[in-house]
mmCIF file with all atom_site columns, C-alpha atoms in Angstrom:
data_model
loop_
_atom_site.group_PDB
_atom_site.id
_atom_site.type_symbol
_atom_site.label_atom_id
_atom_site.label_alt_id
_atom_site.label_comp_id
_atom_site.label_asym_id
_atom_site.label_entity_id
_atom_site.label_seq_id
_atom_site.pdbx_PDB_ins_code
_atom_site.Cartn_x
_atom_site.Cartn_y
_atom_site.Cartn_z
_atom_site.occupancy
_atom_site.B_iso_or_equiv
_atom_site.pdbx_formal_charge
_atom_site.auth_seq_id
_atom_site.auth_comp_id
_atom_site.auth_asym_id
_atom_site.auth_atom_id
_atom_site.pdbx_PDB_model_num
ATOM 1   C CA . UNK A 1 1   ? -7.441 -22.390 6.264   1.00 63.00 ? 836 UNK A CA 1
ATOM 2   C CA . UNK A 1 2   ? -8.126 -23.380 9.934   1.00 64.00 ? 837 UNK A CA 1
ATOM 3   C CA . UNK A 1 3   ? -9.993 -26.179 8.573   1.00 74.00 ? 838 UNK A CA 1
ATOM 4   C CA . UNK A 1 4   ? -6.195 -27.545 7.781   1.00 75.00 ? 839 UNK A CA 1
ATOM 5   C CA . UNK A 1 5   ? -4.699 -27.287 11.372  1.00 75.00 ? 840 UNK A CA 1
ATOM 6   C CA . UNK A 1 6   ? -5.475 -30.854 12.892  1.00 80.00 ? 841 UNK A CA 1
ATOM 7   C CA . UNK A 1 7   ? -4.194 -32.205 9.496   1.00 82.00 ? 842 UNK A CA 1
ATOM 8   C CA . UNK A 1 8   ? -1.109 -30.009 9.160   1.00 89.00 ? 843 UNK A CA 1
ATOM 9   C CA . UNK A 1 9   ? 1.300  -32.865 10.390  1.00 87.00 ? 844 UNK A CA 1
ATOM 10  C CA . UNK A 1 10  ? -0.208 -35.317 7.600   1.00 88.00 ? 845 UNK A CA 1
ATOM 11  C CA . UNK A 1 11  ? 0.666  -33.555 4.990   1.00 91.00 ? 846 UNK A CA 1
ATOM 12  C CA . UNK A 1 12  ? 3.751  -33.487 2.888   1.00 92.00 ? 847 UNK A CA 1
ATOM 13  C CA . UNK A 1 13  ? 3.121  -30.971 0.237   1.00 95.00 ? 848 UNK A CA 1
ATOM 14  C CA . UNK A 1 14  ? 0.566  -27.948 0.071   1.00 94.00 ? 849 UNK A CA 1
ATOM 15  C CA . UNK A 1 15  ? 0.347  -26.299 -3.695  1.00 95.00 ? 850 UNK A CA 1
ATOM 16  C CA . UNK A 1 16  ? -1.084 -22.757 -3.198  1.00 95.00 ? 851 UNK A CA 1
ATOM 17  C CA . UNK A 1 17  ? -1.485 -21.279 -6.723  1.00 93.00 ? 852 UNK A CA 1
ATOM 18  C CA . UNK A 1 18  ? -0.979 -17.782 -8.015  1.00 92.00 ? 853 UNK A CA 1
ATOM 19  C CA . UNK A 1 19  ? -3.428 -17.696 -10.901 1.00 91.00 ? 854 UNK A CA 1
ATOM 20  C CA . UNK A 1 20  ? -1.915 -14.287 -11.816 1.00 90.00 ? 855 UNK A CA 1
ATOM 21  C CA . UNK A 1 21  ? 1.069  -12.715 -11.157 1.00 85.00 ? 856 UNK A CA 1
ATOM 22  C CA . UNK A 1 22  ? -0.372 -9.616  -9.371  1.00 88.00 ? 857 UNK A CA 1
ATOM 23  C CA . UNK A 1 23  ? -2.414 -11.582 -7.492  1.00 92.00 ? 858 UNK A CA 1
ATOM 24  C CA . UNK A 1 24  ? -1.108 -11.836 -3.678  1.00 89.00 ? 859 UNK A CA 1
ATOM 25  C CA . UNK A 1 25  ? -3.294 -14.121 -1.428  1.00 94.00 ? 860 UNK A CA 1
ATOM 26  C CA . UNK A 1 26  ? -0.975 -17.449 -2.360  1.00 94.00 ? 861 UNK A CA 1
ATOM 27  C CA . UNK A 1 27  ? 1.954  -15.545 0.085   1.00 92.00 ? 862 UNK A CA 1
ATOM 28  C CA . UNK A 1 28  ? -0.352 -14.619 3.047   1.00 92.00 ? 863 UNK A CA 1
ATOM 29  C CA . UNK A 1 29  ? -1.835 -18.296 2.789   1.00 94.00 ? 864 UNK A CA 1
ATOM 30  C CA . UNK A 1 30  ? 1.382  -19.438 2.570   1.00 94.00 ? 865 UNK A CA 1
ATOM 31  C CA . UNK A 1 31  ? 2.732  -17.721 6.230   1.00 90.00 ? 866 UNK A CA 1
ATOM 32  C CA . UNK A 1 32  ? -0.792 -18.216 7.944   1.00 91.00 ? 867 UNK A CA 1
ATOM 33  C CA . UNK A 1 33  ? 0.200  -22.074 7.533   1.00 93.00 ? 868 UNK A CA 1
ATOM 34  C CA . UNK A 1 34  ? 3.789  -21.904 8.334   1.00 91.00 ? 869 UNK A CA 1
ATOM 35  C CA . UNK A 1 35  ? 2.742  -19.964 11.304  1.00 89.00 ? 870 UNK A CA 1
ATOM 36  C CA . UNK A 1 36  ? 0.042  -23.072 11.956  1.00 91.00 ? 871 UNK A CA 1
ATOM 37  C CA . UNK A 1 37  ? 3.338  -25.034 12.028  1.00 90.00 ? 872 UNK A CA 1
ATOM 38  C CA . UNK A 1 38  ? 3.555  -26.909 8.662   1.00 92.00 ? 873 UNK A CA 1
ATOM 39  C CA . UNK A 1 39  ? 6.645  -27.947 8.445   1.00 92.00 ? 874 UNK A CA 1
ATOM 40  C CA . UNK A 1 40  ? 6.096  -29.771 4.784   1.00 93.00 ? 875 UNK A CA 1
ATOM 41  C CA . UNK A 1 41  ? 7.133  -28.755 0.718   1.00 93.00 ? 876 UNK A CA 1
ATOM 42  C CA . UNK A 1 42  ? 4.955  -25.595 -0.039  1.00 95.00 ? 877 UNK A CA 1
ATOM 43  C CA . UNK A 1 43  ? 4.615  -25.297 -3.541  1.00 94.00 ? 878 UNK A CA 1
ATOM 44  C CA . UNK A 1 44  ? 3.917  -22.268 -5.527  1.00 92.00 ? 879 UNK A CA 1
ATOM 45  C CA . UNK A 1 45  ? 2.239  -23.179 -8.777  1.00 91.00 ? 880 UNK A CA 1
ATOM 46  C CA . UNK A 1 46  ? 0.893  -20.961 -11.508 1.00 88.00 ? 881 UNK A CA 1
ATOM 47  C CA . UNK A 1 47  ? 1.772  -17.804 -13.076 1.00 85.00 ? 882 UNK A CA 1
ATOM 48  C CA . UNK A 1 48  ? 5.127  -16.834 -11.541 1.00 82.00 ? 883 UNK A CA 1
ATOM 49  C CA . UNK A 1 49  ? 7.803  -14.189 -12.433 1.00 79.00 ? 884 UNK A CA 1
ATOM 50  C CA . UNK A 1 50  ? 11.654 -13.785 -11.751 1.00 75.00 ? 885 UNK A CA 1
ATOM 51  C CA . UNK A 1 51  ? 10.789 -11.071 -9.548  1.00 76.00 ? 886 UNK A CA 1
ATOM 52  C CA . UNK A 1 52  ? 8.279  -12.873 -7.336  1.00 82.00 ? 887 UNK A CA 1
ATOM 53  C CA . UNK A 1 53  ? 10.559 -15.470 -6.135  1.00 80.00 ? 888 UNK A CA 1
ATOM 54  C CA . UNK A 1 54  ? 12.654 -14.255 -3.244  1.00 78.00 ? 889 UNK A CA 1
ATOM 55  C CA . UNK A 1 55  ? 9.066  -13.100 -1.808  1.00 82.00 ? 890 UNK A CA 1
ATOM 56  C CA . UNK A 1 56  ? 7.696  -16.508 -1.879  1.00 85.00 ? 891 UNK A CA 1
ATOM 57  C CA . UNK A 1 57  ? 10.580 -18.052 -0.339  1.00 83.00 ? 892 UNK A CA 1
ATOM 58  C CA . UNK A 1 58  ? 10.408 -15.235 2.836   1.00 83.00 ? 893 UNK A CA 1
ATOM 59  C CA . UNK A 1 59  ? 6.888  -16.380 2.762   1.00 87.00 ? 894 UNK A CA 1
ATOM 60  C CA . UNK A 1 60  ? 7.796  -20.128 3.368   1.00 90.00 ? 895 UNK A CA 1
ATOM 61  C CA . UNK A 1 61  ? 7.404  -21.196 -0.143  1.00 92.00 ? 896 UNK A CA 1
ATOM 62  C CA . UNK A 1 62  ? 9.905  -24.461 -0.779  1.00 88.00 ? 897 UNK A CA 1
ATOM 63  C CA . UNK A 1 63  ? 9.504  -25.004 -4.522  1.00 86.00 ? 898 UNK A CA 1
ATOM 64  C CA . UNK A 1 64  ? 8.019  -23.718 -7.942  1.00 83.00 ? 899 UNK A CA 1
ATOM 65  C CA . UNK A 1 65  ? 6.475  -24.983 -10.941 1.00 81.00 ? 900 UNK A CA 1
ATOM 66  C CA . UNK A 1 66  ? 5.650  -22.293 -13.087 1.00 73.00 ? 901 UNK A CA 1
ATOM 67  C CA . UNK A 1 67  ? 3.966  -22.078 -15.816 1.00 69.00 ? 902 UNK A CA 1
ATOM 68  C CA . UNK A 1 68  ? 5.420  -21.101 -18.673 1.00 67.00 ? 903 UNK A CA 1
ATOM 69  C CA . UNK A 1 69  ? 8.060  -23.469 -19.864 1.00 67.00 ? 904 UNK A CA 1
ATOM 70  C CA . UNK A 1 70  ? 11.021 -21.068 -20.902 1.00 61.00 ? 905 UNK A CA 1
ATOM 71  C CA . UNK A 1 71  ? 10.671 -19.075 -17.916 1.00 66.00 ? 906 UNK A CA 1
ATOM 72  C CA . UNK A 1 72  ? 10.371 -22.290 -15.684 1.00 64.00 ? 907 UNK A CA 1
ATOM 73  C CA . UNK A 1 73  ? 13.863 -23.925 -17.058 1.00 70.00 ? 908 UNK A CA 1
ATOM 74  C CA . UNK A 1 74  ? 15.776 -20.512 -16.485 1.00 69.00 ? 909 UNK A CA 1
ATOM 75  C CA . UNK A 1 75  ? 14.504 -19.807 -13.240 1.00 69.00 ? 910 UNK A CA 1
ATOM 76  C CA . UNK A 1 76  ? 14.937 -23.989 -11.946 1.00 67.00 ? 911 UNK A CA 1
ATOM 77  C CA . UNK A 1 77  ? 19.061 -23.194 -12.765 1.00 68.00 ? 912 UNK A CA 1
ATOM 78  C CA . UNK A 1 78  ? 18.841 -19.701 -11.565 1.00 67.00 ? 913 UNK A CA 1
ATOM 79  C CA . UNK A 1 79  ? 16.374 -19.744 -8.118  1.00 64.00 ? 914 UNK A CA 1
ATOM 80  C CA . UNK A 1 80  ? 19.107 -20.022 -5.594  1.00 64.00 ? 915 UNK A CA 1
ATOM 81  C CA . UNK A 1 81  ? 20.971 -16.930 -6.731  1.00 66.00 ? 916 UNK A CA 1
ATOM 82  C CA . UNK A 1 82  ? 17.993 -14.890 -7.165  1.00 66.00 ? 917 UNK A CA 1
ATOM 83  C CA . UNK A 1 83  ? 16.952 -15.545 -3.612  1.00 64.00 ? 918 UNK A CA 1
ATOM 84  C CA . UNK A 1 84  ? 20.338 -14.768 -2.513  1.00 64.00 ? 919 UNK A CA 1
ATOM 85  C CA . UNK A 1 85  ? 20.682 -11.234 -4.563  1.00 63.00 ? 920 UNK A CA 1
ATOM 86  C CA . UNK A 1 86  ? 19.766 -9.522  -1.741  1.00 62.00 ? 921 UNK A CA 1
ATOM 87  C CA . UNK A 1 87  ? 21.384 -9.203  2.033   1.00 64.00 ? 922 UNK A CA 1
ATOM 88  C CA . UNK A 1 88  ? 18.998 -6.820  3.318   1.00 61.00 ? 923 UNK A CA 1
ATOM 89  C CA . UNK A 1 89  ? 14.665 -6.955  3.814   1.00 63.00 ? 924 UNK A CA 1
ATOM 90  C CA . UNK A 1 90  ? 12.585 -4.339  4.940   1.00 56.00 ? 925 UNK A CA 1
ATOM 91  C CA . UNK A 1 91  ? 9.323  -6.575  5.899   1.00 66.00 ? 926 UNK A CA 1
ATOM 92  C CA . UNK A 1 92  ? 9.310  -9.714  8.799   1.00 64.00 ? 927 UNK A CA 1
ATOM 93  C CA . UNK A 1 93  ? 9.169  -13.086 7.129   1.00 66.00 ? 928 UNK A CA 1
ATOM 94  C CA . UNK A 1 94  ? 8.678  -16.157 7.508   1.00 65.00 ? 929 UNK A CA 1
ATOM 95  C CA . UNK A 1 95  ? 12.590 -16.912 7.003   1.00 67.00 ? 930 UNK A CA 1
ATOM 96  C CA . UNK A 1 96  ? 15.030 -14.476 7.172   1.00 63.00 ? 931 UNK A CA 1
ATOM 97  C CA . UNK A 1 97  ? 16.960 -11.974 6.909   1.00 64.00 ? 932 UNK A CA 1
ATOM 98  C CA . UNK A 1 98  ? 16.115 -10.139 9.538   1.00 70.00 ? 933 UNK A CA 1
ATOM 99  C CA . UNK A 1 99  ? 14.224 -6.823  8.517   1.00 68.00 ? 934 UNK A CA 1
ATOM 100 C CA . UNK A 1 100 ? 17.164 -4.261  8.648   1.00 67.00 ? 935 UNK A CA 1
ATOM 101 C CA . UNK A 1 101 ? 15.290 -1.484  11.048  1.00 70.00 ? 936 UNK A CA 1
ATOM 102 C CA . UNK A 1 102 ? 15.430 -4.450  13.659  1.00 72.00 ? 937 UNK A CA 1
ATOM 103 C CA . UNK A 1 103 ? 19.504 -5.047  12.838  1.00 70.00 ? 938 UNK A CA 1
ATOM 104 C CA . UNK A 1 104 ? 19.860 -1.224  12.992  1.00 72.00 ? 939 UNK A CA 1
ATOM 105 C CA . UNK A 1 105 ? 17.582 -0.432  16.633  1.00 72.00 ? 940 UNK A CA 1
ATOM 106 C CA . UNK A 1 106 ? 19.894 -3.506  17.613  1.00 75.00 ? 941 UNK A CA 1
ATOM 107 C CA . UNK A 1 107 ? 22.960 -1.870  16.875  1.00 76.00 ? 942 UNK A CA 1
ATOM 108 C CA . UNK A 1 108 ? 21.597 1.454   18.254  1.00 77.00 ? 943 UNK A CA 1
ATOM 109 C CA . UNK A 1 109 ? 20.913 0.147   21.326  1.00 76.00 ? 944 UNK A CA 1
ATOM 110 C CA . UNK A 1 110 ? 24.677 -2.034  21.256  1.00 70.00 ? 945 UNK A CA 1
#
């Protein structure tokens, strides 16, 4: 992955791919290069669920193609308000919300 750094700017559009759904690494690949300041389309590509997709867009991920067809055409109409479901996080992310022990020791402290 630090192989990518120097190149980061070049790019456009990184595909990381999620060969099952239970399998994880695509998200932390996905941070280490936001972190590394790619500022491109990162794609998640493979076998995605419902469930999975306000994770992957915490983690930086910008767009989806999925692989099963039916479950590809309802989630395209339906990603926005699945990301949205949910006000609140519990784990730091790439993009927010802020995890909601850090908005509660804020308003602690207020």
């Amino acid at each position: 992955m630090s192989d990518l750094a120097g190149d980061l700017e070049h790019l456009d559009l990184i595909v990381l791919t999620f060969p099952r759904f239970s399998d994880g690494r695509a998200y932390s690949q996905a941070r280490l290069l936001r972190r590394m300041g790619f500022r491109g389309d990162l794609r998640a590509e493979g076998d995605i669920l419902r469930d999975q997709l306000r994770a992957m867009h915490r983690a930086g991920f910008d767009s989806f193609a999925i692989d099963d067809a039916l479950t590809a055409e309802r989630l395209a109409r339906d990603w926005r308000g699945i990301i949205g479901e949910f006000r609140h996080a519990y784990q730091p992310s790439w993009r927010g919300p802020e995890p909601i022990l850090r908005l509660r020791h804020r308003r602690a402290a207020a």
